[in-house]
Coordinates of C-alpha atoms in Angstrom, one line a residue:
M1 CA 32.1 -9.2 9.1
S2 CA 35.9 -9.7 9.5
E3 CA 38.0 -12.8 9.4
I4 CA 40.5 -14.1 12.0
T5 CA 43.5 -14.7 9.7
S6 CA 45.8 -16.2 12.4
I7 CA 46.3 -16.8 16.1
E8 CA 49.9 -16.9 17.3
P9 CA 51.4 -17.6 20.8
Q10 CA 53.1 -14.6 22.3
L11 CA 56.9 -14.9 22.5
K12 CA 57.2 -13.3 26.0
D13 CA 54.1 -15.0 27.5
K14 CA 53.3 -18.6 26.3
N15 CA 49.9 -18.3 28.1
R16 CA 48.7 -15.6 25.8
C17 CA 48.3 -15.3 22.1
N18 CA 48.0 -12.5 19.5
V19 CA 44.9 -12.4 17.3
Y20 CA 45.2 -11.1 13.8
V21 CA 42.1 -9.9 11.9
D22 CA 42.1 -9.4 8.2
G23 CA 45.9 -9.8 8.2
R24 CA 46.6 -7.2 10.9
F25 CA 47.3 -7.5 14.6
Y26 CA 44.1 -6.8 16.5
C27 CA 44.5 -7.8 20.2
G28 CA 46.1 -10.2 22.7
I29 CA 44.1 -12.6 24.8
K30 CA 44.8 -15.6 27.0
L31 CA 45.1 -19.0 25.3
E32 CA 42.4 -20.4 27.5
V33 CA 40.0 -17.6 26.4
A34 CA 40.7 -18.4 22.7
I35 CA 39.9 -22.0 23.4
K36 CA 36.8 -21.2 25.4
Y37 CA 35.3 -19.1 22.6
H38 CA 36.5 -21.5 19.9
L39 CA 38.5 -18.7 18.2
K40 CA 40.6 -20.0 15.2
A41 CA 42.0 -18.9 11.9
G42 CA 39.4 -18.6 9.1
M43 CA 36.6 -17.8 11.6
Q44 CA 34.3 -15.0 10.6
V45 CA 33.9 -12.5 13.5
E46 CA 32.7 -9.0 14.3
E47 CA 35.5 -7.0 15.8
S48 CA 33.1 -5.7 18.4
Q49 CA 32.7 -9.4 19.5
L50 CA 36.4 -9.6 20.2
D51 CA 36.2 -6.4 22.1
E52 CA 33.5 -7.8 24.3
I53 CA 35.4 -11.0 24.9
Q54 CA 38.6 -9.2 25.9
L55 CA 36.7 -6.7 28.1
E56 CA 34.9 -9.5 29.9
T57 CA 37.9 -11.7 30.5
E58 CA 40.9 -9.3 30.9
K59 CA 39.7 -6.0 32.3
S60 CA 41.0 -6.8 35.8
Q61 CA 44.4 -7.9 34.5
A62 CA 44.6 -4.8 32.4
V63 CA 43.9 -2.6 35.5
D64 CA 46.7 -4.5 37.4
K65 CA 49.2 -4.0 34.6
A66 CA 48.3 -0.3 34.5
M67 CA 48.7 0.1 38.2
T68 CA 52.1 -1.6 38.1
H69 CA 53.2 0.7 35.3
L70 CA 52.1 3.7 37.3
S71 CA 54.0 2.6 40.4
A72 CA 57.3 4.0 39.1
T73 CA 56.2 7.5 38.0
M74 CA 53.1 9.5 37.2
K75 CA 51.8 9.1 33.6
T76 CA 49.5 11.2 31.4
E77 CA 46.3 9.7 30.1
Q78 CA 47.7 9.2 26.6
Q79 CA 50.9 7.6 27.9
M80 CA 48.7 5.1 29.7
R81 CA 46.6 4.5 26.7
D82 CA 49.7 4.0 24.5
F83 CA 51.1 1.5 27.1
L84 CA 47.9 -0.5 27.2
T85 CA 47.5 -0.5 23.4
K86 CA 51.1 -1.8 23.1
K87 CA 50.1 -4.6 25.5
G88 CA 47.5 -5.7 23.0
Y89 CA 44.4 -4.4 24.7
T90 CA 41.5 -3.1 22.6
Q91 CA 40.0 0.4 22.8
A92 CA 37.1 -0.9 24.9
V93 CA 39.5 -2.3 27.5
C94 CA 41.7 0.9 27.4
D95 CA 38.6 3.0 27.9
Y96 CA 37.5 0.8 30.9
V97 CA 41.0 1.0 32.5
L98 CA 41.4 4.8 32.0
E99 CA 37.9 5.4 33.4
K100 CA 38.9 3.5 36.6
L101 CA 42.2 5.2 36.9
Q102 CA 40.8 8.7 36.4
Y103 CA 37.9 8.0 38.9
Y104 CA 40.4 7.2 41.6
K105 CA 42.8 10.0 40.5
F106 CA 45.6 7.7 39.6
V107 CA 45.7 9.4 36.2
D108 CA 45.1 13.1 36.1
D109 CA 46.7 15.2 33.4
F110 CA 46.4 18.5 35.3
A111 CA 48.0 17.0 38.4
Y112 CA 50.8 15.6 36.2
C113 CA 51.4 18.9 34.5
K114 CA 51.3 20.8 37.8
A115 CA 53.8 18.5 39.4
Y116 CA 56.1 18.7 36.3
V117 CA 55.9 22.5 36.3
N118 CA 56.8 22.6 40.0
S119 CA 59.7 20.2 39.6
V120 CA 61.5 21.8 36.6
S121 CA 64.2 24.5 36.9
G122 CA 66.3 26.1 34.3
K123 CA 63.6 26.2 31.7
G124 CA 61.2 28.8 30.5
K125 CA 57.5 28.6 29.9
R126 CA 57.7 27.7 26.2
A127 CA 60.2 24.9 26.9
I128 CA 58.0 23.4 29.7
E129 CA 55.0 23.6 27.5
A130 CA 56.9 21.7 24.7
D131 CA 58.0 19.1 27.2
L132 CA 54.4 18.5 28.4
F133 CA 53.2 18.2 24.8
K134 CA 55.9 15.6 24.2
R135 CA 54.5 13.7 27.2
K136 CA 51.1 13.8 25.5
A137 CA 49.3 15.7 28.2
R138 CA 46.0 17.3 27.2
R139 CA 46.2 20.8 25.9
E140 CA 43.7 22.1 28.5
A141 CA 45.6 20.6 31.4
I142 CA 48.9 22.1 30.1
E143 CA 47.3 25.6 29.7
E144 CA 45.7 25.4 33.2
A145 CA 48.9 24.3 34.9
L146 CA 50.9 27.1 33.2
E147 CA 48.4 29.8 34.1
E148 CA 50.0 30.7 37.4
F149 CA 53.6 30.0 36.2
D150 CA 55.8 33.0 36.3
E151 CA 59.2 32.9 34.6
N152 CA 61.9 33.6 37.2
E153 CA 64.2 36.4 36.0
D154 CA 66.8 35.6 38.7
E155 CA 66.8 31.9 37.6
A156 CA 67.3 33.0 34.0
F157 CA 70.2 35.2 35.1
E158 CA 71.9 32.4 37.0
L159 CA 71.5 30.2 33.9
L160 CA 73.1 33.0 31.8
Q161 CA 76.0 33.3 34.2
K162 CA 76.8 29.7 33.9
Y163 CA 76.6 29.9 30.2
M164 CA 78.9 33.0 30.2
R165 CA 81.4 31.5 32.5
G166 CA 84.9 31.7 30.9
K167 CA 83.6 33.8 28.1
E168 CA 84.4 37.5 27.5
I169 CA 81.5 39.7 28.3
N170 CA 80.9 41.5 25.1
K171 CA 78.0 42.2 22.8
I172 CA 78.6 39.2 20.6
N173 CA 78.8 36.7 23.5
L174 CA 75.8 38.3 25.2
L175 CA 73.8 38.0 22.1
K176 CA 74.7 34.3 22.1
G177 CA 73.6 34.1 25.7
Y178 CA 70.4 35.9 24.9
K179 CA 69.7 33.3 22.2
Y180 CA 70.7 30.5 24.6
L181 CA 68.0 31.7 27.1
L182 CA 65.4 31.7 24.3
S183 CA 66.4 28.2 23.4
K184 CA 65.7 27.2 27.0
G185 CA 62.1 28.5 26.5
Y186 CA 62.4 31.9 28.3
G187 CA 60.4 34.7 26.9
Y188 CA 62.0 37.6 25.0
D189 CA 61.5 40.1 27.9
I190 CA 63.0 37.8 30.5
A191 CA 66.0 36.9 28.2
K192 CA 66.7 40.6 27.5
S193 CA 66.3 41.6 31.1
A194 CA 68.7 38.9 32.2
T195 CA 71.4 39.8 29.6
G196 CA 70.9 43.4 30.5
K197 CA 72.1 42.7 34.0
M198 CA 75.5 41.9 32.6
E199 CA 75.8 45.6 32.3
V200 CA 77.0 45.8 28.7
E201 CA 76.0 49.1 27.4
D202 CA 73.6 49.5 24.5
F203 CA 72.8 45.7 24.3

């Protein structure tokens, strides 16, 4: 059994409050819900009970907030979970919302990864993979989306040409260009082939 140590009004929404359990923030709920269930500081409560209360009273609002957040750009499953958690929703509510969003394909990590792969230029496979990991996409979705991705040697060469613009074409600068392509996530073979097109002998 845990103890509600305090209930404080939210600064940005006076109609909601933050519930603290055993001295730590646990969840956010409507003030009217706190009153309805007689929640108050010093009250002994099971955390699962608070989960049920929030799920029962706020799941629809949580779905609405998630849909609004999605309206601007696609999000990964973990990005949505992080967003809902920061809004003060418990894991039970987050699970409910994500289940709904995934069922209707509003959240789909593979679709997100595939769209990102198709929209990016000037980056190699390793860099794209790193970007998707930063966006917290699931590993399986990243790997599946990159399965049919072929690094474009012509694109790498164009990128190298831009990098070499105004520089003398010699072994030292081409080696820097080679390293530059690697830093953009291109594989060793693609980077070497692109620099080889600069026609510097014995590179």
